[in-house]
C-alpha positions as YAML, in Angstrom:
chain: A
units: angstrom
residues:
- id: 1
  name: MET
  ca: [0.00, 0.00, 0.00]
- id: 2
  name: ASN
  ca: [1.30, 3.46, -0.85]
- id: 3
  name: GLU
  ca: [1.83, 5.60, 2.22]
- id: 4
  name: LYS
  ca: [0.65, 9.18, 2.04]
- id: 5
  name: GLN
  ca: [3.26, 11.52, 3.48]
- id: 6
  name: PRO
  ca: [2.47, 14.96, 4.94]
- id: 7
  name: LEU
  ca: [3.00, 17.83, 2.49]
- id: 8
  name: THR
  ca: [5.96, 20.05, 3.37]
- id: 9
  name: MET
  ca: [6.98, 23.59, 2.38]
- id: 10
  name: LYS
  ca: [9.78, 21.99, 0.37]
- id: 11
  name: ASP
  ca: [7.19, 20.03, -1.64]
- id: 12
  name: ILE
  ca: [5.18, 23.20, -2.33]
- id: 13
  name: ALA
  ca: [8.32, 25.07, -3.39]
- id: 14
  name: ALA
  ca: [9.29, 22.29, -5.81]
- id: 15
  name: GLN
  ca: [5.81, 22.15, -7.36]
- id: 16
  name: LEU
  ca: [5.55, 25.92, -7.86]
- id: 17
  name: GLY
  ca: [9.17, 26.56, -8.82]
- id: 18
  name: VAL
  ca: [9.94, 28.96, -5.97]
- id: 19
  name: SER
  ca: [12.24, 28.84, -2.95]
- id: 20
  name: VAL
  ca: [11.27, 27.37, 0.43]
- id: 21
  name: ALA
  ca: [11.83, 30.83, 1.92]
- id: 22
  name: THR
  ca: [9.28, 32.31, -0.51]
- id: 23
  name: VAL
  ca: [6.74, 29.66, 0.48]
- id: 24
  name: SER
  ca: [7.36, 30.36, 4.16]
- id: 25
  name: ARG
  ca: [6.87, 34.11, 3.69]
- id: 26
  name: ALA
  ca: [3.72, 33.61, 1.61]
- id: 27
  name: LEU
  ca: [2.16, 31.35, 4.23]
- id: 28
  name: LYS
  ca: [2.90, 33.99, 6.85]
- id: 29
  name: ASN
  ca: [1.29, 36.63, 4.57]
- id: 30
  name: SER
  ca: [4.53, 38.59, 4.37]
- id: 31
  name: PRO
  ca: [4.37, 41.87, 2.36]
- id: 32
  name: ASN
  ca: [7.91, 41.18, 1.12]
- id: 33
  name: ILE
  ca: [6.55, 39.17, -1.82]
- id: 34
  name: SER
  ca: [3.87, 40.15, -4.30]
- id: 35
  name: LYS
  ca: [0.19, 39.72, -3.52]
- id: 36
  name: LYS
  ca: [-0.25, 37.57, -6.65]
- id: 37
  name: ARG
  ca: [2.49, 35.16, -5.60]
- id: 38
  name: ARG
  ca: [1.22, 35.04, -1.99]
- id: 39
  name: GLU
  ca: [-2.26, 34.13, -3.14]
- id: 40
  name: MET
  ca: [-0.97, 31.50, -5.57]
- id: 41
  name: ILE
  ca: [1.05, 29.77, -2.84]
- id: 42
  name: GLN
  ca: [-1.70, 30.05, -0.22]
- id: 43
  name: GLN
  ca: [-4.28, 28.62, -2.64]
- id: 44
  name: TYR
  ca: [-2.03, 25.68, -3.48]
- id: 45
  name: ALA
  ca: [-1.50, 24.99, 0.23]
- id: 46
  name: ARG
  ca: [-5.26, 25.05, 0.91]
- id: 47
  name: GLU
  ca: [-6.07, 22.80, -2.04]
- id: 48
  name: HIS
  ca: [-3.48, 20.23, -0.95]
- id: 49
  name: ASP
  ca: [-4.45, 20.22, 2.73]
- id: 50
  name: TYR
  ca: [-1.17, 21.70, 3.96]
- id: 51
  name: TYR
  ca: [-0.90, 22.70, 7.62]
- id: 52
  name: PRO
  ca: [2.20, 24.29, 9.15]
- id: 53
  name: ASN
  ca: [3.99, 22.33, 11.87]
- id: 54
  name: VAL
  ca: [2.86, 24.52, 14.74]
- id: 55
  name: ILE
  ca: [4.68, 22.59, 17.46]
- id: 56
  name: ALA
  ca: [7.96, 22.68, 15.58]
- id: 57
  name: GLU
  ca: [7.53, 26.43, 15.04]
- id: 58
  name: GLN
  ca: [7.00, 26.93, 18.77]
- id: 59
  name: LEU
  ca: [10.13, 25.02, 19.57]
- id: 60
  name: ARG
  ca: [12.24, 26.86, 17.00]
- id: 61
  name: HIS
  ca: [11.09, 30.43, 17.53]
- id: 62
  name: SER
  ca: [9.72, 30.72, 21.04]
- id: 63
  name: ARG
  ca: [10.77, 30.18, 24.61]
- id: 64
  name: GLN
  ca: [7.23, 29.13, 25.38]
- id: 65
  name: LYS
  ca: [6.82, 25.36, 25.73]
- id: 66
  name: PRO
  ca: [4.07, 23.63, 23.77]
- id: 67
  name: SER
  ca: [1.21, 22.07, 25.73]
- id: 68
  name: GLN
  ca: [2.32, 19.27, 28.01]
- id: 69
  name: VAL
  ca: [-0.95, 17.37, 27.69]
- id: 70
  name: ILE
  ca: [-0.92, 14.11, 25.70]
- id: 71
  name: GLY
  ca: [-4.12, 12.84, 24.11]
- id: 72
  name: VAL
  ca: [-4.65, 9.08, 24.46]
- id: 73
  name: ILE
  ca: [-7.23, 7.11, 22.46]
- id: 74
  name: LEU
  ca: [-8.15, 3.62, 23.67]
- id: 75
  name: PRO
  ca: [-10.48, 1.27, 21.79]
- id: 76
  name: GLU
  ca: [-11.85, 0.04, 25.14]
- id: 77
  name: ILE
  ca: [-10.61, 0.82, 28.63]
- id: 78
  name: VAL
  ca: [-12.22, -2.32, 30.11]
- id: 79
  name: HIS
  ca: [-9.90, -4.53, 28.04]
- id: 80
  name: PHE
  ca: [-7.01, -5.73, 30.24]
- id: 81
  name: TYR
  ca: [-4.34, -5.12, 27.60]
- id: 82
  name: PHE
  ca: [-5.45, -1.55, 26.87]
- id: 83
  name: ALA
  ca: [-5.78, -0.84, 30.59]
- id: 84
  name: SER
  ca: [-2.21, -2.05, 31.15]
- id: 85
  name: ILE
  ca: [-0.97, 0.13, 28.27]
- id: 86
  name: LEU
  ca: [-2.79, 3.12, 29.78]
- id: 87
  name: SER
  ca: [-1.08, 2.44, 33.10]
- id: 88
  name: GLY
  ca: [2.30, 2.49, 31.35]
- id: 89
  name: ILE
  ca: [1.40, 5.69, 29.50]
- id: 90
  name: GLU
  ca: [0.26, 7.45, 32.67]
- id: 91
  name: GLU
  ca: [3.31, 6.48, 34.72]
- id: 92
  name: GLU
  ca: [5.84, 7.46, 32.07]
- id: 93
  name: ALA
  ca: [4.04, 10.74, 31.26]
- id: 94
  name: LYS
  ca: [3.94, 11.71, 34.94]
- id: 95
  name: GLU
  ca: [7.63, 10.89, 35.31]
- id: 96
  name: ARG
  ca: [8.43, 13.18, 32.37]
- id: 97
  name: GLY
  ca: [6.27, 16.10, 33.56]
- id: 98
  name: TYR
  ca: [3.32, 15.55, 31.19]
- id: 99
  name: ARG
  ca: [-0.37, 14.93, 31.80]
- id: 100
  name: ILE
  ca: [-2.76, 12.79, 29.76]
- id: 101
  name: MET
  ca: [-6.27, 13.29, 28.39]
- id: 102
  name: VAL
  ca: [-7.97, 9.94, 27.77]
- id: 103
  name: ALA
  ca: [-10.90, 8.99, 25.52]
- id: 104
  name: GLN
  ca: [-12.41, 5.71, 24.30]
- id: 105
  name: SER
  ca: [-13.36, 5.14, 20.67]
- id: 106
  name: LYS
  ca: [-15.54, 2.16, 21.66]
- id: 107
  name: GLU
  ca: [-14.32, 0.59, 18.38]
- id: 108
  name: SER
  ca: [-16.21, 3.28, 16.42]
- id: 109
  name: TYR
  ca: [-14.68, 5.14, 13.47]
- id: 110
  name: ASP
  ca: [-17.06, 8.10, 13.87]
- id: 111
  name: ARG
  ca: [-16.26, 8.40, 17.56]
- id: 112
  name: GLU
  ca: [-12.53, 8.18, 16.80]
- id: 113
  name: VAL
  ca: [-12.79, 11.05, 14.30]
- id: 114
  name: ALA
  ca: [-14.67, 13.18, 16.84]
- id: 115
  name: ILE
  ca: [-12.05, 12.47, 19.53]
- id: 116
  name: CYS
  ca: [-9.23, 13.51, 17.20]
- id: 117
  name: GLU
  ca: [-11.02, 16.78, 16.48]
- id: 118
  name: SER
  ca: [-11.63, 17.37, 20.18]
- id: 119
  name: PHE
  ca: [-7.98, 16.73, 21.04]
- id: 120
  name: LYS
  ca: [-6.92, 19.14, 18.29]
- id: 121
  name: LYS
  ca: [-9.21, 21.86, 19.68]
- id: 122
  name: ASN
  ca: [-7.85, 21.23, 23.17]
- id: 123
  name: LYS
  ca: [-4.32, 21.78, 21.80]
- id: 124
  name: VAL
  ca: [-2.77, 18.55, 23.00]
- id: 125
  name: CYS
  ca: [0.92, 18.32, 22.20]
- id: 126
  name: GLY
  ca: [0.48, 14.92, 20.55]
- id: 127
  name: ILE
  ca: [-1.73, 11.84, 20.42]
- id: 128
  name: ILE
  ca: [-1.13, 8.19, 21.28]
- id: 129
  name: VAL
  ca: [-3.72, 6.00, 19.59]
- id: 130
  name: SER
  ca: [-4.80, 2.45, 18.81]
- id: 131
  name: GLN
  ca: [-7.30, 2.68, 15.99]
- id: 132
  name: ALA
  ca: [-10.84, 1.32, 16.16]
- id: 133
  name: LYS
  ca: [-11.64, -2.05, 14.59]
- id: 134
  name: ASP
  ca: [-13.92, -0.54, 11.95]
- id: 135
  name: THR
  ca: [-11.54, 2.25, 10.89]
- id: 136
  name: VAL
  ca: [-10.73, 1.84, 7.19]
- id: 137
  name: GLN
  ca: [-10.49, 5.55, 6.30]
- id: 138
  name: TYR
  ca: [-7.58, 7.53, 7.66]
- id: 139
  name: ASP
  ca: [-8.06, 11.17, 6.67]
- id: 140
  name: HIS
  ca: [-8.45, 12.23, 10.30]
- id: 141
  name: PHE
  ca: [-5.00, 10.86, 11.13]
- id: 142
  name: ILE
  ca: [-3.42, 12.35, 8.00]
- id: 143
  name: LYS
  ca: [-4.85, 15.79, 8.83]
- id: 144
  name: LEU
  ca: [-3.39, 15.64, 12.33]
- id: 145
  name: VAL
  ca: [0.06, 14.80, 10.97]
- id: 146
  name: ASN
  ca: [-0.22, 17.51, 8.31]
- id: 147
  name: GLY
  ca: [-1.24, 19.89, 11.08]
- id: 148
  name: GLY
  ca: [2.00, 19.24, 12.95]
- id: 149
  name: ILE
  ca: [0.48, 17.13, 15.72]
- id: 150
  name: PRO
  ca: [2.72, 14.13, 16.46]
- id: 151
  name: LEU
  ca: [0.99, 10.75, 16.39]
- id: 152
  name: VAL
  ca: [2.22, 7.52, 17.90]
- id: 153
  name: PHE
  ca: [0.27, 4.34, 17.20]
- id: 154
  name: TYR
  ca: [0.28, 1.33, 19.49]
- id: 155
  name: ASP
  ca: [-1.14, -2.18, 19.02]
- id: 156
  name: ARG
  ca: [-3.23, -1.31, 15.94]
- id: 157
  name: ILE
  ca: [-1.35, 0.87, 13.49]
- id: 158
  name: CYS
  ca: [-2.56, 2.98, 10.57]
- id: 159
  name: PRO
  ca: [-1.57, 1.33, 7.26]
- id: 160
  name: ALA
  ca: [-2.08, 4.59, 5.33]
- id: 161
  name: LEU
  ca: [0.77, 6.37, 7.11]
- id: 162
  name: ASN
  ca: [4.44, 5.62, 7.58]
- id: 163
  name: ALA
  ca: [3.65, 6.34, 11.19]
- id: 164
  name: ASN
  ca: [5.44, 6.31, 14.53]
- id: 165
  name: ARG
  ca: [4.53, 3.08, 16.25]
- id: 166
  name: VAL
  ca: [5.14, 0.87, 19.26]
- id: 167
  name: VAL
  ca: [3.92, -2.68, 18.78]
- id: 168
  name: VAL
  ca: [4.57, -6.11, 20.21]
- id: 169
  name: ASP
  ca: [6.13, -8.83, 18.10]
- id: 170
  name: ASP
  ca: [2.79, -10.33, 17.07]
- id: 171
  name: TYR
  ca: [4.28, -12.58, 14.40]
- id: 172
  name: GLN
  ca: [6.89, -14.20, 16.66]
- id: 173
  name: GLY
  ca: [4.42, -14.47, 19.52]
- id: 174
  name: ALA
  ca: [1.97, -16.43, 17.38]
- id: 175
  name: TYR
  ca: [4.70, -18.47, 15.71]
- id: 176
  name: LYS
  ca: [6.20, -19.61, 19.01]
- id: 177
  name: ALA
  ca: [2.81, -20.41, 20.54]
- id: 178
  name: VAL
  ca: [1.57, -22.50, 17.61]
- id: 179
  name: SER
  ca: [4.96, -24.19, 17.27]
- id: 180
  name: TYR
  ca: [4.77, -25.20, 20.93]
- id: 181
  name: MET
  ca: [1.28, -26.63, 20.45]
- id: 182
  name: ILE
  ca: [2.44, -28.69, 17.47]
- id: 183
  name: GLU
  ca: [5.59, -29.88, 19.25]
- id: 184
  name: THR
  ca: [3.48, -31.07, 22.19]
- id: 185
  name: GLY
  ca: [1.17, -33.17, 20.02]
- id: 186
  name: CYS
  ca: [-1.39, -31.01, 18.19]
- id: 187
  name: ARG
  ca: [-1.90, -31.74, 14.49]
- id: 188
  name: ARG
  ca: [-5.01, -29.73, 13.63]
- id: 189
  name: VAL
  ca: [-4.75, -26.26, 15.21]
- id: 190
  name: ALA
  ca: [-7.64, -23.87, 14.56]
- id: 191
  name: PHE
  ca: [-7.08, -20.10, 14.34]
- id: 192
  name: TYR
  ca: [-9.54, -17.55, 15.74]
- id: 193
  name: GLY
  ca: [-8.60, -14.04, 14.61]
- id: 194
  name: SER
  ca: [-9.89, -10.50, 14.09]
- id: 195
  name: ASN
  ca: [-10.67, -8.52, 10.96]
- id: 196
  name: MET
  ca: [-7.74, -8.80, 8.57]
- id: 197
  name: ASN
  ca: [-7.73, -5.05, 7.88]
- id: 198
  name: MET
  ca: [-5.74, -4.76, 11.13]
- id: 199
  name: GLU
  ca: [-2.00, -5.37, 11.09]
- id: 200
  name: ILE
  ca: [-2.06, -7.31, 14.36]
- id: 201
  name: SER
  ca: [-4.51, -9.81, 12.84]
- id: 202
  name: LYS
  ca: [-2.37, -10.24, 9.73]
- id: 203
  name: ASN
  ca: [0.83, -10.65, 11.73]
- id: 204
  name: ARG
  ca: [-0.62, -13.19, 14.15]
- id: 205
  name: PHE
  ca: [-2.22, -15.13, 11.31]
- id: 206
  name: ASN
  ca: [1.08, -15.18, 9.42]
- id: 207
  name: GLY
  ca: [2.85, -16.46, 12.55]
- id: 208
  name: TYR
  ca: [0.22, -19.20, 12.90]
- id: 209
  name: LYS
  ca: [0.44, -20.14, 9.23]
- id: 210
  name: ASP
  ca: [4.25, -20.23, 9.13]
- id: 211
  name: ALA
  ca: [4.40, -22.36, 12.28]
- id: 212
  name: LEU
  ca: [2.21, -24.93, 10.52]
- id: 213
  name: TYR
  ca: [4.32, -24.88, 7.35]
- id: 214
  name: HIS
  ca: [7.58, -25.15, 9.25]
- id: 215
  name: HIS
  ca: [6.30, -28.26, 11.01]
- id: 216
  name: GLY
  ca: [5.12, -29.98, 7.83]
- id: 217
  name: LEU
  ca: [1.43, -29.03, 8.20]
- id: 218
  name: LYS
  ca: [-0.87, -26.93, 6.03]
- id: 219
  name: PRO
  ca: [-3.48, -24.30, 7.01]
- id: 220
  name: GLU
  ca: [-7.02, -25.57, 6.49]
- id: 221
  name: GLU
  ca: [-9.67, -23.05, 5.52]
- id: 222
  name: GLU
  ca: [-12.34, -24.70, 7.65]
- id: 223
  name: LEU
  ca: [-10.18, -24.15, 10.76]
- id: 224
  name: ILE
  ca: [-9.55, -20.43, 10.17]
- id: 225
  name: ARG
  ca: [-12.31, -18.20, 11.54]
- id: 226
  name: GLN
  ca: [-12.92, -14.54, 12.33]
- id: 227
  name: CYS
  ca: [-13.77, -14.65, 16.02]
- id: 228
  name: ASP
  ca: [-12.36, -12.33, 18.67]
- id: 229
  name: THR
  ca: [-14.77, -12.29, 21.63]
- id: 230
  name: ARG
  ca: [-15.75, -14.86, 24.24]
- id: 231
  name: GLU
  ca: [-19.38, -14.70, 23.18]
- id: 232
  name: ALA
  ca: [-18.52, -15.38, 19.55]
- id: 233
  name: ALA
  ca: [-16.20, -18.23, 20.55]
- id: 234
  name: GLU
  ca: [-18.91, -19.92, 22.61]
- id: 235
  name: GLU
  ca: [-21.28, -19.66, 19.65]
- id: 236
  name: LEU
  ca: [-18.83, -20.84, 17.00]
- id: 237
  name: THR
  ca: [-16.73, -23.51, 18.72]
- id: 238
  name: PRO
  ca: [-19.36, -26.30, 19.07]
- id: 239
  name: SER
  ca: [-19.63, -26.64, 15.27]
- id: 240
  name: LEU
  ca: [-15.86, -27.12, 14.97]
- id: 241
  name: LEU
  ca: [-15.71, -29.62, 17.83]
- id: 242
  name: ARG
  ca: [-18.52, -31.68, 16.22]
- id: 243
  name: MET
  ca: [-16.57, -32.02, 12.97]
- id: 244
  name: LYS
  ca: [-15.62, -35.58, 12.02]
- id: 245
  name: ASN
  ca: [-11.97, -34.55, 11.86]
- id: 246
  name: ARG
  ca: [-12.16, -31.93, 14.58]
- id: 247
  name: PRO
  ca: [-9.32, -29.62, 15.66]
- id: 248
  name: ASP
  ca: [-7.20, -30.82, 18.57]
- id: 249
  name: GLY
  ca: [-5.93, -27.33, 19.36]
- id: 250
  name: PHE
  ca: [-7.04, -23.70, 19.16]
- id: 251
  name: PHE
  ca: [-4.91, -20.58, 18.93]
- id: 252
  name: ALA
  ca: [-6.94, -17.45, 19.73]
- id: 253
  name: ILE
  ca: [-6.11, -13.80, 19.09]
- id: 254
  name: ASN
  ca: [-6.85, -12.85, 22.72]
- id: 255
  name: ASP
  ca: [-7.42, -14.42, 26.11]
- id: 256
  name: GLU
  ca: [-11.16, -13.79, 26.27]
- id: 257
  name: THR
  ca: [-11.70, -15.73, 23.06]
- id: 258
  name: ALA
  ca: [-9.43, -18.53, 24.28]
- id: 259
  name: ILE
  ca: [-11.37, -18.80, 27.54]
- id: 260
  name: GLY
  ca: [-14.62, -19.01, 25.57]
- id: 261
  name: ILE
  ca: [-13.16, -21.91, 23.57]
- id: 262
  name: MET
  ca: [-11.95, -23.71, 26.70]
- id: 263
  name: TYR
  ca: [-15.23, -23.55, 28.59]
- id: 264
  name: THR
  ca: [-17.18, -24.59, 25.50]
- id: 265
  name: ALA
  ca: [-14.98, -27.67, 25.10]
- id: 266
  name: LYS
  ca: [-15.42, -28.54, 28.80]
- id: 267
  name: ARG
  ca: [-19.21, -28.14, 28.56]
- id: 268
  name: MET
  ca: [-19.15, -30.58, 25.66]
- id: 269
  name: GLY
  ca: [-17.42, -33.15, 27.85]
- id: 270
  name: MET
  ca: [-13.92, -32.80, 26.42]
- id: 271
  name: LYS
  ca: [-10.76, -32.75, 28.51]
- id: 272
  name: VAL
  ca: [-8.52, -29.69, 28.30]
- id: 273
  name: PRO
  ca: [-5.68, -30.06, 27.36]
- id: 274
  name: ASP
  ca: [-5.70, -33.85, 26.78]
- id: 275
  name: GLU
  ca: [-8.30, -33.77, 23.99]
- id: 276
  name: VAL
  ca: [-8.27, -30.06, 23.12]
- id: 277
  name: ALA
  ca: [-5.36, -27.67, 23.72]
- id: 278
  name: VAL
  ca: [-6.01, -23.92, 23.90]
- id: 279
  name: CYS
  ca: [-3.69, -20.90, 23.74]
- id: 280
  name: GLY
  ca: [-4.56, -17.21, 24.02]
- id: 281
  name: PHE
  ca: [-2.74, -13.92, 23.50]
- id: 282
  name: THR
  ca: [-2.46, -11.16, 26.16]
- id: 283
  name: ASP
  ca: [-1.73, -12.76, 29.55]
- id: 284
  name: SER
  ca: [-4.58, -10.97, 31.26]
- id: 285
  name: GLU
  ca: [-5.60, -11.46, 34.89]
- id: 286
  name: ARG
  ca: [-8.33, -13.84, 33.75]
- id: 287
  name: ALA
  ca: [-5.68, -16.16, 32.32]
- id: 288
  name: ILE
  ca: [-4.81, -17.26, 35.86]
- id: 289
  name: SER
  ca: [-8.36, -17.20, 37.26]
- id: 290
  name: CYS
  ca: [-9.79, -19.84, 34.92]
- id: 291
  name: ASP
  ca: [-9.57, -23.62, 35.37]
- id: 292
  name: PRO
  ca: [-7.21, -24.85, 34.07]
- id: 293
  name: MET
  ca: [-5.09, -21.72, 33.91]
- id: 294
  name: LEU
  ca: [-4.57, -20.45, 30.37]
- id: 295
  name: THR
  ca: [-1.44, -20.83, 28.26]
- id: 296
  name: THR
  ca: [-1.01, -17.49, 26.53]
- id: 297
  name: VAL
  ca: [1.37, -15.00, 24.93]
- id: 298
  name: LYS
  ca: [2.40, -12.19, 27.29]
- id: 299
  name: GLN
  ca: [2.21, -8.78, 25.57]
- id: 300
  name: ASN
  ca: [3.89, -6.53, 28.16]
- id: 301
  name: GLY
  ca: [1.35, -3.71, 27.88]
- id: 302
  name: GLN
  ca: [3.03, -1.50, 30.50]
- id: 303
  name: GLU
  ca: [6.21, -1.43, 28.44]
- id: 304
  name: VAL
  ca: [4.27, -0.65, 25.25]
- id: 305
  name: GLY
  ca: [2.66, 2.35, 26.97]
- id: 306
  name: ALA
  ca: [5.94, 3.63, 28.39]
- id: 307
  name: GLN
  ca: [7.69, 3.32, 25.04]
- id: 308
  name: ALA
  ca: [4.83, 5.13, 23.25]
- id: 309
  name: VAL
  ca: [5.16, 8.08, 25.64]
- id: 310
  name: ASP
  ca: [8.93, 8.13, 25.19]
- id: 311
  name: VAL
  ca: [8.55, 8.35, 21.41]
- id: 312
  name: LEU
  ca: [5.89, 11.08, 21.61]
- id: 313
  name: ILE
  ca: [7.77, 13.29, 24.06]
- id: 314
  name: ASN
  ca: [10.96, 12.99, 22.04]
- id: 315
  name: LEU
  ca: [9.01, 14.12, 18.97]
- id: 316
  name: VAL
  ca: [7.45, 17.03, 20.83]
- id: 317
  name: GLU
  ca: [10.74, 18.15, 22.35]
- id: 318
  name: GLY
  ca: [12.61, 17.91, 19.06]
- id: 319
  name: ASN
  ca: [14.80, 14.92, 19.95]
- id: 320
  name: LEU
  ca: [13.33, 12.82, 17.13]
- id: 321
  name: PRO
  ca: [12.68, 14.15, 13.60]
- id: 322
  name: MET
  ca: [9.05, 14.68, 12.60]
- id: 323
  name: ASP
  ca: [9.72, 13.54, 9.01]
- id: 324
  name: ARG
  ca: [10.93, 10.03, 9.86]
- id: 325
  name: ALA
  ca: [8.83, 7.35, 11.54]
- id: 326
  name: GLU
  ca: [10.11, 5.88, 14.79]
- id: 327
  name: LYS
  ca: [9.25, 2.18, 14.93]
- id: 328
  name: ARG
  ca: [9.73, 0.16, 18.10]
- id: 329
  name: MET
  ca: [8.87, -3.43, 18.90]
- id: 330
  name: VAL
  ca: [8.34, -4.96, 22.34]
- id: 331
  name: ARG
  ca: [9.08, -8.66, 22.67]
- id: 332
  name: THR
  ca: [6.41, -11.18, 23.64]
- id: 333
  name: GLN
  ca: [6.80, -14.21, 25.88]
- id: 334
  name: LEU
  ca: [4.99, -17.56, 25.75]
- id: 335
  name: VAL
  ca: [3.61, -18.39, 29.21]
- id: 336
  name: VAL
  ca: [2.84, -22.12, 29.42]
- id: 337
  name: ARG
  ca: [0.09, -23.12, 31.84]
- id: 338
  name: GLY
  ca: [-2.59, -25.78, 32.07]
- id: 339
  name: THR
  ca: [-4.48, -25.52, 28.76]
- id: 340
  name: THR
  ca: [-1.65, -26.97, 26.67]
- id: 341
  name: ARG
  ca: [0.13, -30.29, 27.04]
...
């Protein structure tokens, strides 16, 4: 996918055949260049959705610090992983002298757009965001970047931007988990994932798929399902477990889904993990409160949050360039418990 980069004064100068200094003066409405040229440059900037980098201007030309309030967008605060990321964000921001303003998108694109606009009006110095599940248009993010507001994505990143991001190693996490299941006896491992428009879903699916291939197995379409909630897992799993050649293992995109699979199998009279092995992804508190305790991939949400704040503050304070994406990855860890052999 082509990544749309923010328009710069250098781009405008190249398109119109003038110097960057001329563009800068025109955008500041300087009388030192002709009215005709000012209007031409200003019109081009408007038509191409150019916004000056206000924060960078403050840092270059003023002793006044930009706002020290960070906007944070969570898909859902009740989700253990997002709550742990928020904890990491809050602690690191406080340590660095910043405050946070938090909002939930509730997995809604429209709500996410409104939050971005609200944060912009409240003059936050930057935004840390995990996009909503149903977000497939990204103009609201592009406008923020073009407007000079630093963005740092975590967990779910925006594919339309070469954006700053802090993510966990979803591919390796899934690969190691599924490899372990195969190496401990599973031969037909089902995959329950989220919408494939999200990078985390693609990466975890690719890890699952490659683990099968590398162990001499092939993905089977009937074992690959879009299912990422406990409720959906409890509704879907009985049909798979009634198959003549049923799966003997399940790898789920999150712990809630995995727990739904496990309890469904137990209700159907199957032994976990002897007859059906189950692995999740998160390592939430519920992973150790179920029976048996859940094997899962630990995501280290606190570290993700702390790293996201570090990237954002370094952008705001000029220690990282605004025109190059900072990409960080936090390692995952397979935590083996009672739902695998």
